[in-house]
Coordinates of C-alpha atoms and ligand atoms in Angstrom, one line a residue:
X1 CA -1.0 -25.6 -1.6
X2 CA 1.5 -22.8 -2.2
X3 CA 1.6 -18.8 -2.6
X4 CA 2.3 -18.7 -6.7
X5 CA 4.1 -16.4 -6.5
X6 CA 4.7 -15.4 -10.7
X7 CA 0.6 -15.6 -10.7
X8 CA 0.5 -12.5 -7.7
X9 CA 3.2 -11.5 -9.6
X10 CA 1.9 -10.9 -12.8
X11 CA -1.1 -9.5 -11.4
X12 CA 0.5 -5.9 -10.8
X13 CA 1.7 -4.3 -14.2
X14 CA 5.2 -2.8 -12.4
X15 CA 6.8 -3.3 -9.2
X16 CA 6.2 -1.4 -6.5
X17 CA 8.9 1.4 -6.8
X18 CA 8.8 5.2 -5.1
X19 CA 11.5 6.3 -8.2
X20 CA 9.0 4.4 -10.6
X21 CA 6.4 6.9 -10.9
X22 CA 2.9 6.9 -12.0
X23 CA 1.4 10.0 -11.3
X24 CA 2.0 13.7 -9.9
X25 CA 2.5 13.4 -6.0
X26 CA 5.3 10.3 -7.0
X27 CA 7.3 12.3 -9.4
X28 CA 7.5 15.1 -7.0
X29 CA 9.0 12.5 -4.4
X30 CA 10.8 10.8 -6.4
X31 CA 12.6 13.9 -7.8
X32 CA 13.2 14.3 -4.1
X33 CA 14.9 11.9 -3.3
X34 CA 17.4 11.5 -6.0
X35 CA 18.1 15.6 -4.7
X36 CA 19.0 14.0 -1.9
X37 CA 20.7 11.0 -3.0
X38 CA 23.1 14.1 -5.2
X39 CA 23.7 15.9 -3.0
X40 CA 24.5 13.1 0.0
X41 CA 27.2 11.9 -2.4
X42 CA 28.2 14.9 -3.6
X43 CA 28.9 15.0 0.6
X44 CA 30.5 11.9 1.0
X45 CA 33.0 13.0 -2.1
X46 CA 33.6 15.8 -0.6
X47 CA 34.2 14.0 3.3
X48 CA 36.4 10.9 1.4
X49 CA 38.8 13.2 -0.7
X50 CA 39.5 15.6 2.4
X51 CA 40.2 12.0 4.6
X52 CA 43.0 11.2 2.4
X53 CA 44.9 14.9 2.2
X54 CA 46.2 14.4 5.2
X55 CA 47.4 11.2 4.2
X56 CA 49.1 12.1 0.7
X57 CA 51.0 14.4 2.4
X58 CA 52.1 12.8 5.7
X59 CA 53.6 9.8 3.4
X60 CA 55.1 13.3 0.8
X61 CA 56.7 15.3 4.1
X62 CA 59.8 14.5 5.5
X63 CA 59.2 12.3 8.7
X64 CA 58.8 15.5 11.8
X65 CA 59.3 14.4 15.3
X66 CA 56.6 16.1 18.1
X67 CA 53.2 16.7 17.9
X68 CA 52.0 18.4 14.2
X69 CA 50.8 21.8 13.4
X70 CA 47.4 23.1 15.3
X71 CA 46.1 23.5 11.9
X72 CA 43.1 25.8 11.5
X73 CA 41.4 22.6 13.6
X74 CA 38.8 26.2 14.9
X75 CA 38.5 26.9 11.3
X76 CA 37.2 23.0 10.2
X77 CA 34.9 22.7 13.2
X78 CA 33.1 26.1 12.8
X79 CA 32.9 25.4 9.0
X80 CA 33.1 22.2 8.2
X81 CA 31.6 20.8 10.9
X82 CA 28.2 23.1 11.5
X83 CA 28.4 26.0 9.3
X84 CA 27.8 23.9 5.7
X85 CA 26.3 20.9 6.9
X86 CA 23.5 23.2 8.4
X87 CA 23.6 24.7 4.7
X88 CA 22.5 21.9 3.2
X89 CA 20.1 20.7 6.1
X90 CA 18.6 23.9 5.5
X91 CA 19.1 23.5 1.9
X92 CA 17.5 20.1 2.3
X93 CA 14.6 21.7 4.2
X94 CA 13.4 24.0 2.4
X95 CA 13.7 21.2 -1.1
X96 CA 10.8 19.4 1.1
X97 CA 8.6 21.5 2.6
X98 CA 7.6 21.9 -0.9
X99 CA 7.3 19.1 -2.5
X100 CA 5.2 18.0 0.8
X101 CA 2.9 21.2 -0.1
X102 CA 2.4 20.2 -2.9
X103 CA 1.4 16.6 -1.7
X104 CA -1.5 17.9 -2.2
X105 CA -3.1 19.0 -5.1
X106 CA -6.1 21.3 -5.4
X107 CA -8.3 19.8 -7.9
X108 CA -10.5 21.6 -9.8
X109 CA -14.2 19.9 -9.2
X110 CA -15.0 17.7 -7.0
X111 CA -11.9 15.4 -6.2
X112 CA -13.8 11.7 -5.9
X113 CA -13.6 11.2 -2.4
X114 CA -12.9 7.2 -1.0
X115 CA -12.9 6.4 3.1
X116 CA -10.2 3.7 3.9
X117 CA -10.2 2.2 6.9
X118 CA -6.9 0.2 7.7
X119 CA -7.5 -3.2 10.1
X120 CA -5.6 -5.8 11.4
X121 CA -4.7 -8.0 8.4
X122 CA -6.8 -6.0 5.2
X123 CA -8.0 -2.8 3.7
X124 CA -11.5 -2.1 3.5
X125 CA -12.7 0.7 1.1
X126 CA -15.6 2.7 0.4
X127 CA -16.5 5.1 -1.8
X128 CA -19.4 7.6 -0.2
X129 CA -21.3 9.2 -2.8
X130 CA -21.3 5.7 -4.7
X131 CA -22.3 3.5 -2.4
X132 CA -19.8 1.1 -3.4
X133 CA -18.4 -1.2 0.0
X134 CA -14.9 -2.9 -0.8
X135 CA -11.6 -4.0 0.7
X136 CA -7.9 -4.6 -0.3
X137 CA -8.7 -3.3 -3.9
X138 CA -8.9 0.9 -5.0
X139 CA -10.4 1.8 -8.9
X140 CA -10.3 4.7 -9.0
X141 CA -10.0 7.3 -12.3
X142 CA -7.5 8.1 -14.6
X143 CA -5.8 12.1 -14.2
X144 CA -8.2 12.8 -12.1
X145 CA -7.1 13.0 -8.2
X146 CA -8.6 11.1 -5.1
X147 CA -9.0 12.1 -2.4
X148 CA -9.0 9.5 0.5
X149 CA -9.8 9.4 4.0
X150 CA -7.9 7.1 5.7
X151 CA -9.2 6.3 9.1
X152 CA -7.9 2.5 11.3
X153 CA -10.1 0.6 13.4
X154 CA -7.7 -1.2 16.2
X155 CA -3.6 0.1 15.5
X156 CA -1.8 2.3 13.4
X157 CA -1.2 1.3 9.9
X158 CA 0.6 3.3 7.1
X159 CA -1.1 3.4 4.1
X160 CA 1.5 3.5 0.6
X161 CA 1.0 3.0 -2.7
X162 CA 4.9 3.8 -3.7
X163 CA 4.3 4.4 -7.7
X164 CA 1.5 7.4 -6.7
X165 CA 2.4 9.2 -3.8
X166 CA 4.5 8.8 -0.9
X167 CA 2.7 7.0 3.1
X168 CA -0.2 8.6 5.3
X169 CA -0.5 7.1 8.6
X170 CA -4.3 5.5 9.4
X171 CA -4.6 6.2 12.8
X172 CA -7.4 4.9 15.8
X173 CA -9.9 7.7 15.6
X174 CA -7.8 10.0 13.7
X175 CA -8.8 11.0 10.4
X176 CA -5.5 11.8 7.9
X177 CA -6.3 12.6 3.9
X178 CA -4.2 11.7 1.3
X179 CA -4.4 12.1 -2.6
X180 CA -4.2 9.5 -5.0
X181 CA -3.4 10.2 -9.0
X182 CA -2.4 7.9 -11.8
X183 CA -0.9 9.2 -14.7
X184 CA -1.7 5.7 -16.7
X185 CA -4.6 2.3 -16.9
X186 CA -2.8 -0.1 -15.2
X187 CA -2.4 -1.8 -11.3
X188 CA -0.4 -1.5 -9.1
X189 CA 0.7 -2.8 -5.5
X190 CA 0.1 -0.9 -2.0
X191 CA 0.9 -1.3 1.0
X192 CA 1.0 -1.2 5.2
X193 CA 4.6 0.4 5.4
X194 CA 4.3 1.0 9.3
X195 CA 4.8 -2.8 11.8
X196 CA 1.2 -3.9 12.4
X197 CA 1.1 -6.7 13.9
X198 CA 2.6 -10.7 12.9
X199 CA 1.5 -10.4 9.3
X200 CA 1.7 -6.4 8.3
X201 CA 3.5 -7.4 5.8
X202 CA 0.0 -9.3 4.2
X203 CA -1.4 -6.2 4.5
X204 CA -1.1 -5.7 0.9
X205 CA -3.9 -4.1 -1.4
X206 CA -3.6 -3.0 -5.4
X207 CA -4.6 0.0 -7.1
X208 CA -6.5 -0.9 -10.0
X209 CA -6.2 3.1 -12.7
X210 CA -8.7 3.6 -15.8
X211 CA -10.3 5.4 -17.9
X212 CA -14.1 7.2 -16.8
X213 CA -15.8 4.4 -18.5
X214 CA -14.2 1.8 -17.4
X215 CA -14.1 3.6 -13.4
X216 CA -18.3 4.0 -14.1
X217 CA -18.9 0.4 -15.3
X218 CA -17.4 -0.1 -12.2
X219 CA -18.8 1.0 -10.0
X220 CA -21.9 0.3 -11.4
X221 CA -20.9 -3.3 -11.0
X222 CA -19.9 -2.4 -7.1
X223 CA -22.5 -0.7 -6.4
X224 CA -25.7 -3.5 -7.5
X225 CA -26.6 -5.9 -4.2
X226 CA -24.6 -9.8 -5.4
X227 CA -27.6 -11.3 -7.8
X228 CA -29.6 -14.2 -7.3
X229 CA -28.4 -17.5 -7.9
X230 CA -28.3 -18.2 -11.6
X231 CA -28.4 -22.4 -11.5
X232 CA -28.9 -25.1 -8.5
X233 CA -25.5 -25.3 -7.3
X234 CA -24.5 -21.9 -7.0
X235 CA -27.7 -21.7 -4.6
X236 CA -26.5 -24.9 -2.9
X237 CA -23.3 -23.2 -2.3
X238 CA -25.7 -20.1 -1.8
X239 CA -27.1 -22.0 0.8
X240 CA -24.4 -23.7 2.5
X241 CA -22.4 -20.7 2.9
X242 CA -25.7 -18.9 5.1
X243 CA -25.4 -21.6 7.4
X244 CA -21.9 -21.8 7.8
X245 CA -19.7 -19.5 10.6
X246 CA -18.8 -17.8 7.5
X247 CA -22.2 -14.6 8.2
X248 CA -21.3 -14.4 11.8
X249 CA -17.5 -12.2 9.8
X250 CA -19.2 -11.3 6.3
X251 CA -21.7 -9.8 4.2
X252 CA -23.2 -10.6 1.3
X253 CA -25.2 -7.3 0.4
X254 CA -28.5 -9.0 -0.9
X255 CA -28.6 -11.8 1.2
X256 CA -28.9 -12.6 4.7
X257 CA -25.6 -12.7 6.1
X258 CA -24.7 -9.2 7.3
X259 CA -20.8 -9.8 9.5
X260 CA -18.9 -6.0 9.8
X261 CA -16.5 -8.0 11.2
X262 CA -14.5 -9.2 7.7
X263 CA -14.1 -7.9 4.8
X264 CA -18.0 -7.7 2.6
X265 CA -18.0 -10.4 -0.3
X266 CA -20.8 -9.6 -2.3
X267 CA -18.1 -8.9 -5.5
X268 CA -15.7 -11.5 -3.6
X269 CA -14.5 -12.9 -7.5
X270 CA -14.0 -10.1 -9.2
X271 CA -11.3 -9.1 -6.9
X272 CA -7.7 -9.2 -8.0
X273 CA -5.6 -11.2 -4.6
X274 CA -7.5 -12.5 -1.7
X275 CA -6.6 -11.8 1.6
X276 CA -5.2 -8.4 1.7
X277 CA -2.7 -8.7 -1.2
X278 CA -1.8 -12.2 -0.1
X279 CA -2.7 -14.9 -2.8
X280 CA -4.1 -14.3 -6.7
X281 CA -8.1 -14.4 -6.8
X282 CA -8.3 -18.3 -7.9
X283 CA -10.2 -20.9 -7.2
X284 CA -6.7 -23.9 -6.1
X285 CA -6.2 -20.4 -3.3
X286 CA -9.5 -19.4 -2.6
X287 CA -10.5 -23.4 -1.6
X288 CA -6.4 -23.0 0.7
X289 CA -7.9 -19.7 1.9
X290 CA -11.0 -21.3 3.1
X291 CA -9.4 -24.3 4.5
X292 CA -7.4 -23.1 6.7
X293 CA -6.3 -19.2 6.8
X294 CA -4.5 -20.1 9.8
X295 CA -1.6 -21.5 7.4
X296 CA -1.3 -18.7 4.8
X297 CA -1.4 -16.3 6.7
X298 CA -0.6 -17.0 10.6
X299 CA -2.7 -15.3 12.9
X300 CA -5.5 -14.0 10.8
X301 CA -9.1 -13.7 12.3
X302 CA -10.6 -15.9 10.5
X303 CA -11.0 -18.9 11.4
X304 CA -10.3 -22.3 9.7
X305 CA -14.0 -23.3 9.0
X306 CA -15.4 -26.9 9.6
X307 CA -16.9 -28.0 6.4
X308 CA -17.3 -31.2 4.9
X309 CA -15.9 -31.3 0.9
X310 CA -19.1 -31.3 -0.4
X311 CA -19.6 -28.7 1.3
X312 CA -16.6 -26.6 0.7
X313 CA -16.9 -27.3 -2.8
X314 CA -20.5 -25.8 -2.7
X315 CA -19.1 -22.9 -1.1
X316 CA -16.5 -21.7 -3.8
X317 CA -19.1 -22.2 -6.6
X318 CA -21.2 -19.9 -4.8
X319 CA -18.3 -17.3 -3.5
X320 CA -16.6 -17.8 -7.2
X321 CA -19.8 -16.9 -8.8
X322 CA -20.0 -13.5 -6.9
X323 CA -19.0 -11.2 -9.4
Ligands
LIG401 CU1 -1.3 -3.1 8.7 CU2 1.6 -2.3 8.7

């Protein structure tokens, strides 16, 4: 079983990059980044030039023995070592504060508000006004600021969608606010940006920016409870799922599965990835994940459930019907 990196990569429109800004906040941060790089480059070049001056001078000066002339060393320390760096750093500080200040937009109407809760190692996503509950995937309407209320269920995580906004920590017992806004439709990869344990690197999420109509269709479909099985194969799969240990941790709204330890699976089949951005969501990956989660994501809280071949196939048939 391979990780199918190409499949996973194809899920996203662009590689995650803070310099490939697709939202107003990311654009301001990218400008800030380039400004700092420009300032640092100038400082570096000036310092290197100053280093070369005495080398060049010494080469061309007539050889004199004895101590060197104490040229205005104090002036160098005072201006070059203290005053000028202090001025540059103060300037950078002010520019940074300006970027921070513009990080929180002031939307005209009521913003779309979502709750994102960090877990080891996945993201719970709720749309409180819309009764939507999902995982590892955020949908948002293009061109509208989305307010993200960030919490954590266990340790400190950090929520970062580089193409759309800066990072914000998710801290247990605290609710932090982040803002997301996308200029155009697309799918971007977000990630956890604070080391949070063994699978920190496999704690990603997808952000899908859609036009208003597509966003409304998505929330309508996510709000619905799962449809009753449409055929005997799916019914058999539902029964196998409900009899397995899956139900202790997972919820499928509309059934008896009401576990809250792991992600809500009511619309699992419509998500882009599995295991928090670790695998593209397809039949082969889903089977591999259920058979041996720890092999793909060592340390994951999802246990391997002993299933016969037919049980596994039935359960995967059922999960694939959860659109
Ligand atoms: Cu969560 Cu790193």
